[in-house]
mmCIF file of C-alpha atoms in Angstrom:
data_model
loop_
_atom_site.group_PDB
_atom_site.id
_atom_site.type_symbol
_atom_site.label_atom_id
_atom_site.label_comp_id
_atom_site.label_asym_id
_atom_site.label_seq_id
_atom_site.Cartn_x
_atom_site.Cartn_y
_atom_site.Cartn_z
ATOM 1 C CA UNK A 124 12.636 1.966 -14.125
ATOM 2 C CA UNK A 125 9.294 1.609 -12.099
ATOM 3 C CA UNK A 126 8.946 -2.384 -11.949
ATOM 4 C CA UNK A 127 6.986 -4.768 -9.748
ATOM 5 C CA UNK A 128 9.812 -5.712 -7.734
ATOM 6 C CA UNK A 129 10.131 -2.239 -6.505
ATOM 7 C CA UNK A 130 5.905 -2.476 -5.887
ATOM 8 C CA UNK A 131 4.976 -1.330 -1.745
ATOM 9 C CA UNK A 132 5.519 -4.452 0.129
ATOM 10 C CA UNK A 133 6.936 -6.801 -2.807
ATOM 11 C CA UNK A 134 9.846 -8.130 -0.243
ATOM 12 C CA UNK A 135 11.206 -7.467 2.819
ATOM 13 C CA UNK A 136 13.761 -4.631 2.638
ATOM 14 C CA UNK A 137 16.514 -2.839 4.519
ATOM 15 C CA UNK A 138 18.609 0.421 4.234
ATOM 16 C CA UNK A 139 21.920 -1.053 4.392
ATOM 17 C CA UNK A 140 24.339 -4.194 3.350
ATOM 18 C CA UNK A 141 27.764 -4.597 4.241
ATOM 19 C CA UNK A 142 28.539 -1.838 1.078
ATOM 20 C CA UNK A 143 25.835 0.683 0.724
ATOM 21 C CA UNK A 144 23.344 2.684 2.375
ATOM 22 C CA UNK A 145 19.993 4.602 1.705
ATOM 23 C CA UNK A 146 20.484 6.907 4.001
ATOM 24 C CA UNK A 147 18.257 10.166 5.273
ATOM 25 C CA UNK A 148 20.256 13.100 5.430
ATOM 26 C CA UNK A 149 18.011 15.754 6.278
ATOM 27 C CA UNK A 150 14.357 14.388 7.632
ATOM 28 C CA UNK A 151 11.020 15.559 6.997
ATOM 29 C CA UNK A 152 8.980 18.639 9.260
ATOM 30 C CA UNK A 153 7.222 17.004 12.161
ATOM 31 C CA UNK A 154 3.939 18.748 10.698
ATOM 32 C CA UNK A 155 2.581 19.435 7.069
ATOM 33 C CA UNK A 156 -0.677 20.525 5.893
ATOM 34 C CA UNK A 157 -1.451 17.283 3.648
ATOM 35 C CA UNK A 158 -4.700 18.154 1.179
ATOM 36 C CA UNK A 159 -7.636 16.839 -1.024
ATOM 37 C CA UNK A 160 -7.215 16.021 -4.339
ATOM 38 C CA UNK A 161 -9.840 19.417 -4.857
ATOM 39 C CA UNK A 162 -8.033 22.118 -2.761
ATOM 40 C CA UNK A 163 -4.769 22.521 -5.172
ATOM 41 C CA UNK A 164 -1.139 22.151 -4.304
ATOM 42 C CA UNK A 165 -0.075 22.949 -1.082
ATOM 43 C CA UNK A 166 3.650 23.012 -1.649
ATOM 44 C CA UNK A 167 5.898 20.214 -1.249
ATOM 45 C CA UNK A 168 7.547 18.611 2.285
ATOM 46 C CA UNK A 169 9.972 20.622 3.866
ATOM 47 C CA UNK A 170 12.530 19.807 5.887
ATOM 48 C CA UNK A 171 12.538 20.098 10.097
ATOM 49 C CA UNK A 172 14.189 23.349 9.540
ATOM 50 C CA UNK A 173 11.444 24.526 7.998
ATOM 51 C CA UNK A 174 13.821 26.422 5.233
ATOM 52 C CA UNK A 175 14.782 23.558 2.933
ATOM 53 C CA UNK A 176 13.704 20.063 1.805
ATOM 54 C CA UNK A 177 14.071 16.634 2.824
ATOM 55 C CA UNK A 178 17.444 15.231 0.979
ATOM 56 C CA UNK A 179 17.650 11.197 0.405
ATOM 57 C CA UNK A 180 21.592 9.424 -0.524
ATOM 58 C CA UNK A 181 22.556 6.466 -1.515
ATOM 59 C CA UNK A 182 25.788 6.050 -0.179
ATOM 60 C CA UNK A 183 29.134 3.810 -1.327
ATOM 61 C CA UNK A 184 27.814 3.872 -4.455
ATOM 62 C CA UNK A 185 28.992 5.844 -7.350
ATOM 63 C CA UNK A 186 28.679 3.604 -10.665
ATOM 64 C CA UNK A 187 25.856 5.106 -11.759
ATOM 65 C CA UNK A 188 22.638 7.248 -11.598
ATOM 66 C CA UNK A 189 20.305 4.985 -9.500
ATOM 67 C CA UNK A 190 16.374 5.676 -9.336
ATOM 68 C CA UNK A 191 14.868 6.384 -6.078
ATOM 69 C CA UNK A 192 11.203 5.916 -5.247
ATOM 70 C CA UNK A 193 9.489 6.869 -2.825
ATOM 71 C CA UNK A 194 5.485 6.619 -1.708
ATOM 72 C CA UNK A 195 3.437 7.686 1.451
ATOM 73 C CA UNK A 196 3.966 5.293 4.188
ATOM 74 C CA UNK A 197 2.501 3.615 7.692
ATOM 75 C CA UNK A 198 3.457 5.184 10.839
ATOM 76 C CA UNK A 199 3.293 2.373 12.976
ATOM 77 C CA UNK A 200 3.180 -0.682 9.399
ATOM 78 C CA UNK A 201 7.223 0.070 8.715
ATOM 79 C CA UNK A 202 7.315 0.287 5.108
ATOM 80 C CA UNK A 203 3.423 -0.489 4.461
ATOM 81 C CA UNK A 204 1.423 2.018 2.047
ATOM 82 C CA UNK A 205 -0.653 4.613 4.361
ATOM 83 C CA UNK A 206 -4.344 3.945 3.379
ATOM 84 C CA UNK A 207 -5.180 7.370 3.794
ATOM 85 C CA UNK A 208 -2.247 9.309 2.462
ATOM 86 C CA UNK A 209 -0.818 9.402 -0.918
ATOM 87 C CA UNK A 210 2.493 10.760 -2.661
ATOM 88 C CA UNK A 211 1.597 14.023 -5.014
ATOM 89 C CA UNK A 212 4.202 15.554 -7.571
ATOM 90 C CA UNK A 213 4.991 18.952 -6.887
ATOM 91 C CA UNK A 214 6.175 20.789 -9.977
ATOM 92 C CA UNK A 215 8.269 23.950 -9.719
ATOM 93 C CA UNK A 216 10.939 25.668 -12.190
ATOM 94 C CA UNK A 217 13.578 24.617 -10.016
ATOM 95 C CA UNK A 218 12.147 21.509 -8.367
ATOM 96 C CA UNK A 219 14.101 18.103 -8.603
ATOM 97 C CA UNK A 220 12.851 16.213 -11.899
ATOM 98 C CA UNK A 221 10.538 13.517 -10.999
ATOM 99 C CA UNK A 222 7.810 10.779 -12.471
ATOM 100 C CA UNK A 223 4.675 9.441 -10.605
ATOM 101 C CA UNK A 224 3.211 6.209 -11.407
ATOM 102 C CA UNK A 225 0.339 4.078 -9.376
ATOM 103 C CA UNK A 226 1.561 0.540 -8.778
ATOM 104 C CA UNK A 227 -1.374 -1.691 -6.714
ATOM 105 C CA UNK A 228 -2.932 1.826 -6.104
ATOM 106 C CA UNK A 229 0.026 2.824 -4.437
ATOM 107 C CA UNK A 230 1.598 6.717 -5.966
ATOM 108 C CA UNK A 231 5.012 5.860 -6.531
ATOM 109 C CA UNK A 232 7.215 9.564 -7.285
ATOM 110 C CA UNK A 233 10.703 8.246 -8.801
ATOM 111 C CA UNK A 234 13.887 10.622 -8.596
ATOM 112 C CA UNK A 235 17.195 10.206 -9.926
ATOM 113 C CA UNK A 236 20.402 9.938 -7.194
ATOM 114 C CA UNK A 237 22.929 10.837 -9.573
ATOM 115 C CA UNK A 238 27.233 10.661 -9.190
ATOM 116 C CA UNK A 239 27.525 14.298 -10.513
ATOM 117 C CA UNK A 240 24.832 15.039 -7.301
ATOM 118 C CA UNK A 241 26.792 12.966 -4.848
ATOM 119 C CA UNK A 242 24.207 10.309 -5.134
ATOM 120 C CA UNK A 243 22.028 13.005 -3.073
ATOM 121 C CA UNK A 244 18.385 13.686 -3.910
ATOM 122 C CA UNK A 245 16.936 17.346 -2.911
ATOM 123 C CA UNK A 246 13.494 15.730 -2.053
ATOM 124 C CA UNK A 247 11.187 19.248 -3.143
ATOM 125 C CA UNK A 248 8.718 17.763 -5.474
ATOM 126 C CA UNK A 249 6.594 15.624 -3.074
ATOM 127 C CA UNK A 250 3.627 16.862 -1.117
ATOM 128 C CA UNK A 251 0.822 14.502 0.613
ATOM 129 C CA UNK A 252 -2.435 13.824 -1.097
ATOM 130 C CA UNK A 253 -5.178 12.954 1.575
ATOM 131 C CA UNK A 254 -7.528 10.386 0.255
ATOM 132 C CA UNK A 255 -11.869 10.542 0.047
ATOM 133 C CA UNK A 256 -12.912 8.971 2.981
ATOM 134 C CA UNK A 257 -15.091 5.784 0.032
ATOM 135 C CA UNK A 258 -11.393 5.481 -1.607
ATOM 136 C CA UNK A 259 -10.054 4.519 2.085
ATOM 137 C CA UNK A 260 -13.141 2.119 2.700
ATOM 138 C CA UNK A 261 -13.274 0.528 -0.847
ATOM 139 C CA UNK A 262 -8.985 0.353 0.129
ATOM 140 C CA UNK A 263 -9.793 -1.646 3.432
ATOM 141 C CA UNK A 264 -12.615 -3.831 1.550
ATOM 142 C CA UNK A 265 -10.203 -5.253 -0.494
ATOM 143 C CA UNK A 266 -7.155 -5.607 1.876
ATOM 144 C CA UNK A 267 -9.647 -7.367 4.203
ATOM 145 C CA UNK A 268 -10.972 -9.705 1.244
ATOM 146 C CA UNK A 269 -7.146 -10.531 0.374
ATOM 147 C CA UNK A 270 -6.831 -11.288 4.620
ATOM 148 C CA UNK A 271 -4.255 -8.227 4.493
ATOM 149 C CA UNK A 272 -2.139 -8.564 8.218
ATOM 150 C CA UNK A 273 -2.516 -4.541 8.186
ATOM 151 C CA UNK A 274 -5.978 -4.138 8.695
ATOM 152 C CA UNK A 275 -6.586 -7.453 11.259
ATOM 153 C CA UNK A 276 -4.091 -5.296 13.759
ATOM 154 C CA UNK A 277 -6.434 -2.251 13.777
ATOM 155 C CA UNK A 278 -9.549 -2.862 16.032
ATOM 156 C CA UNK A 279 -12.627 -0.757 13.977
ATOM 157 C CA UNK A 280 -12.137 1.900 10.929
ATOM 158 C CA UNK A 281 -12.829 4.494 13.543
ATOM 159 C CA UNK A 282 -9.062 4.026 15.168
ATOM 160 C CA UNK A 283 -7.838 3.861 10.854
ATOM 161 C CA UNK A 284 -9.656 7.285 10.677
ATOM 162 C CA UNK A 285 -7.413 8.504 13.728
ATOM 163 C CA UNK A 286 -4.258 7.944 11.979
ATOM 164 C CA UNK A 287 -2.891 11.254 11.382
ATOM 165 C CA UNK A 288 1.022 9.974 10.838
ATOM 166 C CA UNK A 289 2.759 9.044 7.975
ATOM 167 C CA UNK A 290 6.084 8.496 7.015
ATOM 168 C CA UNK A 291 8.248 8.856 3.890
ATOM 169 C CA UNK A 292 9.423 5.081 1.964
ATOM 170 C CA UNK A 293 12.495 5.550 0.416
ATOM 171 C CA UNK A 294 13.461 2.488 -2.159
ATOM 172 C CA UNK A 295 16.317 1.837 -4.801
ATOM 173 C CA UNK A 296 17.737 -1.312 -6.335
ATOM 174 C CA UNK A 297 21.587 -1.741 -6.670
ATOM 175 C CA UNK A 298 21.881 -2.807 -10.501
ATOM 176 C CA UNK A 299 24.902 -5.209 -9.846
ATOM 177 C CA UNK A 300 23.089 -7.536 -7.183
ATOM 178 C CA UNK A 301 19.489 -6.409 -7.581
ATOM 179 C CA UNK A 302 19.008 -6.006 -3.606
ATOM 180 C CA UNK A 303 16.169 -3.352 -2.707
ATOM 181 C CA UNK A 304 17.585 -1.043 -0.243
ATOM 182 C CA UNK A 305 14.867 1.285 1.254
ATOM 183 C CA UNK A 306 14.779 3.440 5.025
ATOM 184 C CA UNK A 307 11.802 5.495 6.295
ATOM 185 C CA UNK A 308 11.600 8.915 7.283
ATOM 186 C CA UNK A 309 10.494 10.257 11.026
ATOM 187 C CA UNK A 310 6.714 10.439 11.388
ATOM 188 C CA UNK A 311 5.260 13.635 9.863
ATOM 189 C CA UNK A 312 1.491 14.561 11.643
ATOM 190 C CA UNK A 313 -1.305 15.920 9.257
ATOM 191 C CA UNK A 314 -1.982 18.678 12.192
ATOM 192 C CA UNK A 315 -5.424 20.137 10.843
ATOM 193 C CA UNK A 316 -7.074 16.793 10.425
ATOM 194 C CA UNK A 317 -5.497 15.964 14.579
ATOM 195 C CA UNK A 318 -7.265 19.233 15.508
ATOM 196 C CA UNK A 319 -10.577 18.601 14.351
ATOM 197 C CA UNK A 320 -10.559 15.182 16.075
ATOM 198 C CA UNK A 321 -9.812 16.379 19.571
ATOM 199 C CA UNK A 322 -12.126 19.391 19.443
ATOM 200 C CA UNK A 323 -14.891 17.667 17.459
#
């Protein structure tokens, strides 16, 4: 169940303890066409192969199905919500069953790792949302008003307009001690958004 203590940046987090481990199995392409909230879908993240999906387990652990979360991350902010990219919910007839929920204006897509599955999550219902340039400004009025560490690293919103990277946040909580496990995919590029900046 979606909860604050699962929120972007509640705690400190890491994939593994000395039992289990979030663990990437198959990472995300290096490029995908991310969109506006206008164009329509443009299909979910596949995997580097290019034929499949990404594919998320939680291994050691077979008790029970376990929700995994996961929301558009920081490249270089480990685990931080991107400000310019957002989760989307892909829906196909086949697709993995998933929920999206906003937590601190965050899109938070929640899957199911399950024991009959292996504990193994056939990420093919996510795509990347690219936010309205006001949405990212009225974003980075508030960190800054909160005295958010993000946004004092970044020198003017010109260099936060030239991140094109992102990165996948993968989070569950073990039931039995209630630690927050959660890894991070390789960077993926938004490649028509990089082209227009070094030919504009």
């Amino acid at each position: 169940m979606i909860n604050n203590r699962l929120a972007p940046c509640a705690h400190p987090s890491r994939s593994k303890n000395n039992k289990y481990e979030l663990k990437i199995l198959s990472q995300p392409e290096e490029q995908h066409r991310a969109r506006y909230l206008t164009e329509g879908s443009r299909g979910a993240i596949k995997d580097k192969s290019g034929h499949g999906y990404p594919i998320v387990k939680l291994c050691g652990y077979t008790r029970q199905p376990i929700k995994i979360q996961c929301f558009i991350g920081h490249d270089k902010h480990i685990g931080v919500p991107h400000l310019f990219y957002q989760a989307s919910k892909i829906a196909g007839k086949n697709s993995t069953n998933c929920v999206i929920k906003k937590i601190d204006g965050t899109s938070i897509i929640t899957m199911e790792a399950s024991p009959a599955n292996n504990m193994e999550v056939n990420v093919d219902c996510i795509g990347i949302l690219k936010e309205r340039n006001v949405d990212v400004e009225q974003k980075l009025n508030k960190f800054q008003k909160v005295g958010n560490n993000m946004t004092n690293d970044i020198d003017t919103m010109n260099n936060i307009k030239r991140s094109t990277r992102c990165r996948l946040v993968f989070r569950c909580e073990i039931p039995e001690t209630s630690e927050i496990l959660q890894t991070v995919s390789t960077p993926i590029l938004w490649y028509l958004l990089l082209m227009m900046i070094l030919t504009g």
